[in-house]
C-alpha positions as a Markdown table, in Angstrom:
| # | Residue | x | y | z |
|---|---|---|---|---|
| 1 | Met | 18.0 | 29.3 | -56.9 |
| 2 | Lys | 14.2 | 30.1 | -56.7 |
| 3 | Gln | 13.8 | 26.2 | -57.0 |
| 4 | Phe | 16.5 | 25.6 | -54.5 |
| 5 | Leu | 15.1 | 27.8 | -51.9 |
| 6 | Lys | 11.3 | 26.5 | -52.2 |
| 7 | Tyr | 13.3 | 23.0 | -51.7 |
| 8 | Gln | 15.0 | 23.9 | -48.3 |
| 9 | Phe | 11.5 | 25.9 | -47.1 |
| 10 | Val | 9.6 | 22.5 | -47.7 |
| 11 | Ile | 12.2 | 20.6 | -45.9 |
| 12 | Gly | 12.6 | 22.3 | -43.2 |
| 13 | Ala | 9.0 | 23.2 | -42.2 |
| 14 | Cys | 8.4 | 19.1 | -42.6 |
| 15 | Leu | 11.7 | 18.6 | -40.3 |
| 16 | Leu | 10.5 | 21.6 | -37.9 |
| 17 | Gly | 6.9 | 19.9 | -37.6 |
| 18 | Val | 8.0 | 16.2 | -37.0 |
| 19 | Val | 10.5 | 17.6 | -34.3 |
| 20 | Gly | 7.6 | 19.8 | -33.0 |
| 21 | Leu | 5.3 | 16.7 | -32.9 |
| 22 | Gly | 7.7 | 14.8 | -31.3 |
| 23 | Gly | 8.4 | 17.1 | -28.6 |
| 24 | Cys | 4.6 | 17.2 | -27.6 |
| 25 | Ala | 3.7 | 13.6 | -27.8 |
| 26 | Ser | 4.5 | 11.7 | -24.6 |
| 27 | Val | 5.4 | 8.5 | -23.4 |
| 28 | Ser | 4.5 | 6.9 | -20.5 |
| 29 | Glu | 7.4 | 6.3 | -18.3 |
| 30 | Leu | 8.9 | 2.6 | -18.1 |
| 31 | Arg | 8.9 | 2.2 | -14.1 |
| 32 | Phe | 9.9 | -1.5 | -12.4 |
| 33 | Ile | 7.8 | -1.5 | -9.2 |
| 34 | Gln | 8.8 | -4.5 | -6.5 |
| 35 | Arg | 6.0 | -5.7 | -5.4 |
| 36 | Thr | 7.0 | -9.1 | -4.1 |
| 37 | Phe | 9.7 | -9.0 | -0.7 |
| 38 | Thr | 10.9 | -12.0 | 1.3 |
| 39 | Ile | 11.2 | -11.8 | 5.0 |
| 40 | Asp | 13.2 | -14.6 | 6.9 |
| 41 | Ala | 10.3 | -15.2 | 9.6 |
| 42 | Gln | 7.6 | -16.8 | 10.7 |
| 43 | Lys | 4.2 | -17.1 | 8.4 |
| 44 | Glu | 1.8 | -15.9 | 11.5 |
| 45 | Leu | 4.1 | -13.6 | 12.5 |
| 46 | Val | 4.3 | -11.7 | 9.2 |
| 47 | Trp | 0.6 | -12.2 | 8.7 |
| 48 | Asn | 0.2 | -10.5 | 12.2 |
| 49 | Gly | 2.3 | -7.4 | 10.5 |
| 50 | Ala | 0.3 | -7.2 | 7.7 |
| 51 | Ile | -2.9 | -7.0 | 10.1 |
| 52 | His | -1.0 | -4.4 | 12.1 |
| 53 | Tyr | -0.3 | -2.2 | 10.1 |
| 54 | Phe | -4.3 | -1.7 | 8.5 |
| 55 | Ser | -5.3 | -1.3 | 11.9 |
| 56 | Asp | -2.3 | 1.0 | 12.8 |
| 57 | Arg | -3.3 | 3.1 | 9.5 |
| 58 | Lys | -7.1 | 2.7 | 11.0 |
| 59 | Ile | -7.4 | 1.0 | 6.8 |
| 60 | Pro | -11.1 | -0.5 | 6.6 |
| 61 | Ile | -10.3 | -4.3 | 6.0 |
| 62 | Thr | -12.9 | -5.6 | 3.4 |
| 63 | Lys | -11.7 | -9.2 | 3.2 |
| 64 | Val | -9.7 | -12.0 | 4.8 |
| 65 | Asp | -8.9 | -15.1 | 3.2 |
| 66 | Arg | -7.5 | -16.8 | 6.4 |
| 67 | Asp | -6.9 | -20.2 | 4.2 |
| 68 | Gly | -4.9 | -18.3 | 1.1 |
| 69 | Trp | -3.3 | -16.0 | 3.2 |
| 70 | Val | -5.0 | -12.8 | 1.6 |
| 71 | Ile | -5.8 | -9.6 | 3.2 |
| 72 | His | -8.2 | -7.0 | 0.9 |
| 73 | Ala | -8.6 | -3.2 | 2.4 |
| 74 | Arg | -10.0 | -0.4 | 0.7 |
| 75 | Lys | -9.6 | 3.5 | 1.6 |
| 76 | Thr | -10.8 | 6.7 | -0.1 |
| 77 | Val | -9.1 | 9.8 | 1.4 |
| 78 | Arg | -9.3 | 13.3 | -0.3 |
| 79 | Ser | -6.5 | 14.0 | -2.4 |
| 80 | Ser | -4.6 | 16.2 | -4.6 |
| 81 | Arg | -3.2 | 15.9 | -7.6 |
| 82 | Ile | -0.2 | 17.6 | -6.5 |
| 83 | Asn | 2.8 | 15.9 | -4.7 |
| 84 | Asp | 1.3 | 12.8 | -5.4 |
| 85 | Lys | 4.5 | 10.1 | -4.4 |
| 86 | Tyr | 2.4 | 7.5 | -4.5 |
| 87 | Ala | 0.5 | 7.3 | -7.9 |
| 88 | Asp | 0.8 | 8.8 | -11.4 |
| 89 | Cys | -3.2 | 10.1 | -11.9 |
| 90 | Pro | -4.1 | 11.1 | -15.8 |
| 91 | Lys | -4.3 | 14.7 | -15.6 |
| 92 | Gly | -7.5 | 17.2 | -16.4 |
| 93 | Tyr | -10.5 | 17.9 | -14.3 |
| 94 | Val | -10.4 | 18.5 | -10.8 |
| 95 | Gln | -9.7 | 15.2 | -9.1 |
| 96 | Arg | -11.4 | 15.1 | -5.4 |
| 97 | Asn | -10.6 | 11.9 | -4.0 |
| 98 | Arg | -8.6 | 9.0 | -4.5 |
| 99 | Arg | -9.5 | 5.1 | -4.0 |
| 100 | Thr | -6.5 | 3.0 | -2.9 |
| 101 | Thr | -7.1 | -0.7 | -2.8 |
| 102 | Thr | -4.6 | -2.7 | -1.1 |
| 103 | Ile | -3.8 | -6.6 | -1.4 |
| 104 | Ile | -1.6 | -8.0 | 0.5 |
| 105 | Ser | -0.9 | -11.9 | 0.4 |
| 106 | Val | 1.8 | -13.6 | 2.5 |
| 107 | Thr | 3.0 | -17.4 | 1.0 |
| 108 | Glu | 6.0 | -19.6 | 2.6 |
| 109 | Ser | 9.1 | -20.2 | -0.3 |
| 110 | Ser | 10.9 | -22.4 | 2.2 |
| 111 | Lys | 11.0 | -23.1 | 5.7 |
| 112 | Ser | 10.8 | -19.6 | 7.5 |
| 113 | Val | 11.5 | -17.7 | 3.8 |
| 114 | Ile | 8.0 | -15.8 | 3.6 |
| 115 | Lys | 7.1 | -13.8 | 0.6 |
| 116 | Val | 5.0 | -11.0 | 1.3 |
| 117 | Arg | 3.5 | -10.0 | -2.1 |
| 118 | Ile | 1.9 | -5.8 | -2.1 |
| 119 | Asp | -0.6 | -4.8 | -4.6 |
| 120 | Leu | -1.8 | -1.4 | -4.4 |
| 121 | Gln | -4.3 | -0.1 | -6.5 |
| 122 | Phe | -5.0 | 3.3 | -7.2 |
| 123 | Gln | -8.1 | 5.4 | -8.7 |
| 124 | Gly | -8.5 | 9.1 | -8.5 |
| 125 | Glu | -12.1 | 10.3 | -8.7 |
| 126 | Tyr | -12.7 | 13.5 | -11.2 |
| 127 | Thr | -15.6 | 16.0 | -11.7 |
| 128 | Ala | -15.9 | 17.8 | -15.0 |
| 129 | Ser | -17.7 | 20.6 | -14.8 |
| 130 | Thr | -18.6 | 23.9 | -17.3 |
| 131 | Ile | -16.6 | 27.1 | -17.1 |
| 132 | Phe | -20.5 | 27.9 | -15.4 |
| 133 | Gly | -19.3 | 25.8 | -12.6 |
| 134 | Met | -22.4 | 23.3 | -13.8 |
| 135 | Asn | -21.3 | 19.6 | -12.8 |
| 136 | Leu | -20.9 | 17.4 | -16.1 |
| 137 | Gly | -20.3 | 14.4 | -13.6 |
| 138 | Thr | -17.7 | 12.0 | -11.5 |
| 139 | Lys | -15.8 | 9.1 | -12.8 |
| 140 | Phe | -13.1 | 7.3 | -11.4 |
| 141 | Tyr | -10.0 | 6.8 | -13.5 |
| 142 | Asp | -6.8 | 4.2 | -12.8 |
| 143 | Cys | -4.0 | 5.7 | -12.3 |
| 144 | Met | -0.1 | 4.3 | -12.4 |
| 145 | Ser | 1.7 | 2.9 | -9.0 |
| 146 | Thr | 4.9 | 4.7 | -8.2 |
| 147 | Gly | 6.2 | 1.7 | -6.4 |
| 148 | Val | 6.8 | 4.2 | -3.1 |
| 149 | Gly | 3.1 | 2.9 | -1.5 |
| 150 | Glu | 4.5 | -0.7 | -1.6 |
| 151 | Arg | 7.8 | -0.3 | -0.2 |
| 152 | Glu | 6.7 | 1.5 | 2.9 |
| 153 | Ile | 4.2 | -0.9 | 3.8 |
| 154 | Phe | 6.8 | -3.9 | 3.6 |
| 155 | Glu | 8.9 | -1.3 | 5.7 |
| 156 | Glu | 5.8 | -1.3 | 8.0 |
| 157 | Ile | 5.7 | -4.9 | 8.0 |
| 158 | Phe | 9.4 | -5.7 | 8.2 |
| 159 | Asp | 9.1 | -3.5 | 11.2 |
| 160 | Tyr | 6.7 | -5.6 | 13.3 |
| 161 | Val | 8.4 | -8.5 | 12.6 |
| 162 | Ser | 12.0 | -7.5 | 13.5 |
| 163 | Ser | 10.8 | -5.5 | 16.2 |
| 164 | Pro | 11.2 | -7.3 | 19.7 |
| 165 | Pro | 8.6 | -9.1 | 20.6 |
| 166 | Ser | 6.0 | -7.7 | 23.5 |
| 167 | Val | 4.0 | -9.5 | 26.6 |
| 168 | Leu | 1.2 | -8.5 | 24.1 |
| 169 | Arg | 2.3 | -9.8 | 20.9 |
| 170 | Val | 3.8 | -13.0 | 21.9 |
| 171 | Ala | 3.1 | -15.4 | 24.4 |
| 172 | Asn | 6.0 | -18.2 | 25.5 |
| 173 | Val | 4.5 | -20.4 | 27.8 |
| 174 | Gln | 7.5 | -22.7 | 27.8 |
| 175 | Asp | 9.8 | -20.2 | 29.2 |
| 176 | Glu | 7.7 | -19.1 | 32.0 |
| 177 | Gln | 8.4 | -20.4 | 35.2 |
| 178 | Pro | 6.1 | -21.3 | 38.2 |
| 179 | Thr | 5.9 | -18.4 | 40.8 |
| 180 | Pro | 5.5 | -20.2 | 44.3 |
| 181 | Ile | 2.9 | -19.4 | 46.6 |
| 182 | Thr | 2.8 | -19.6 | 50.2 |
| 183 | Val | -0.2 | -19.9 | 51.6 |
| 184 | Arg | -0.9 | -19.5 | 55.1 |
| 185 | Leu | -3.4 | -22.3 | 57.1 |
| 186 | Arg | -4.9 | -21.2 | 60.5 |
| 187 | Lys | -7.0 | -23.6 | 62.1 |
| 188 | Phe | -10.9 | -21.9 | 62.7 |
| 189 | Ser | -11.6 | -21.5 | 66.6 |
| 190 | Ser | -15.4 | -21.0 | 67.5 |
| 191 | Glu | -14.0 | -17.4 | 69.0 |
| 192 | Asp | -13.3 | -16.5 | 65.3 |
| 193 | Asn | -17.1 | -16.3 | 64.6 |
């Protein structure tokens, strides 16, 4: 009986250890992120929508490849890990800033069907310090996108493309009719001087 209880104890302890370790292990969440979207519009209008997104948000554009229809932009913002809906960053240390690199490419898949690819790359800036406050250094670590930012950017571009054209955005010269101007000619005489 003693031997049986000893055997049961060993099995129970091993089982508890395996279950306990399994509960502590974390597996990254598998997530599908949509990065490619399609719009039924003119390529130039979609391109202007992407440029408008960056200018409206005051995001500095770092590179524009007009021949390849690609825009690169980068912005660093003060951030917090709490409730960050755009990126999952590593835990630990103190996150000071988040650097976001945005790459938007516009390609034509068929007549008037445009593909927009939006790649967001996030990096969190972390500062390590001792318990006495001594700074041990700062590093940027890669974060995983949640897919929310890509969707929001596409919706902004789509809103731009689908909104009614304004005078500033689109000028259609063919639809304009010339306005008749009446000019009165008058003969000058020596009395007018």
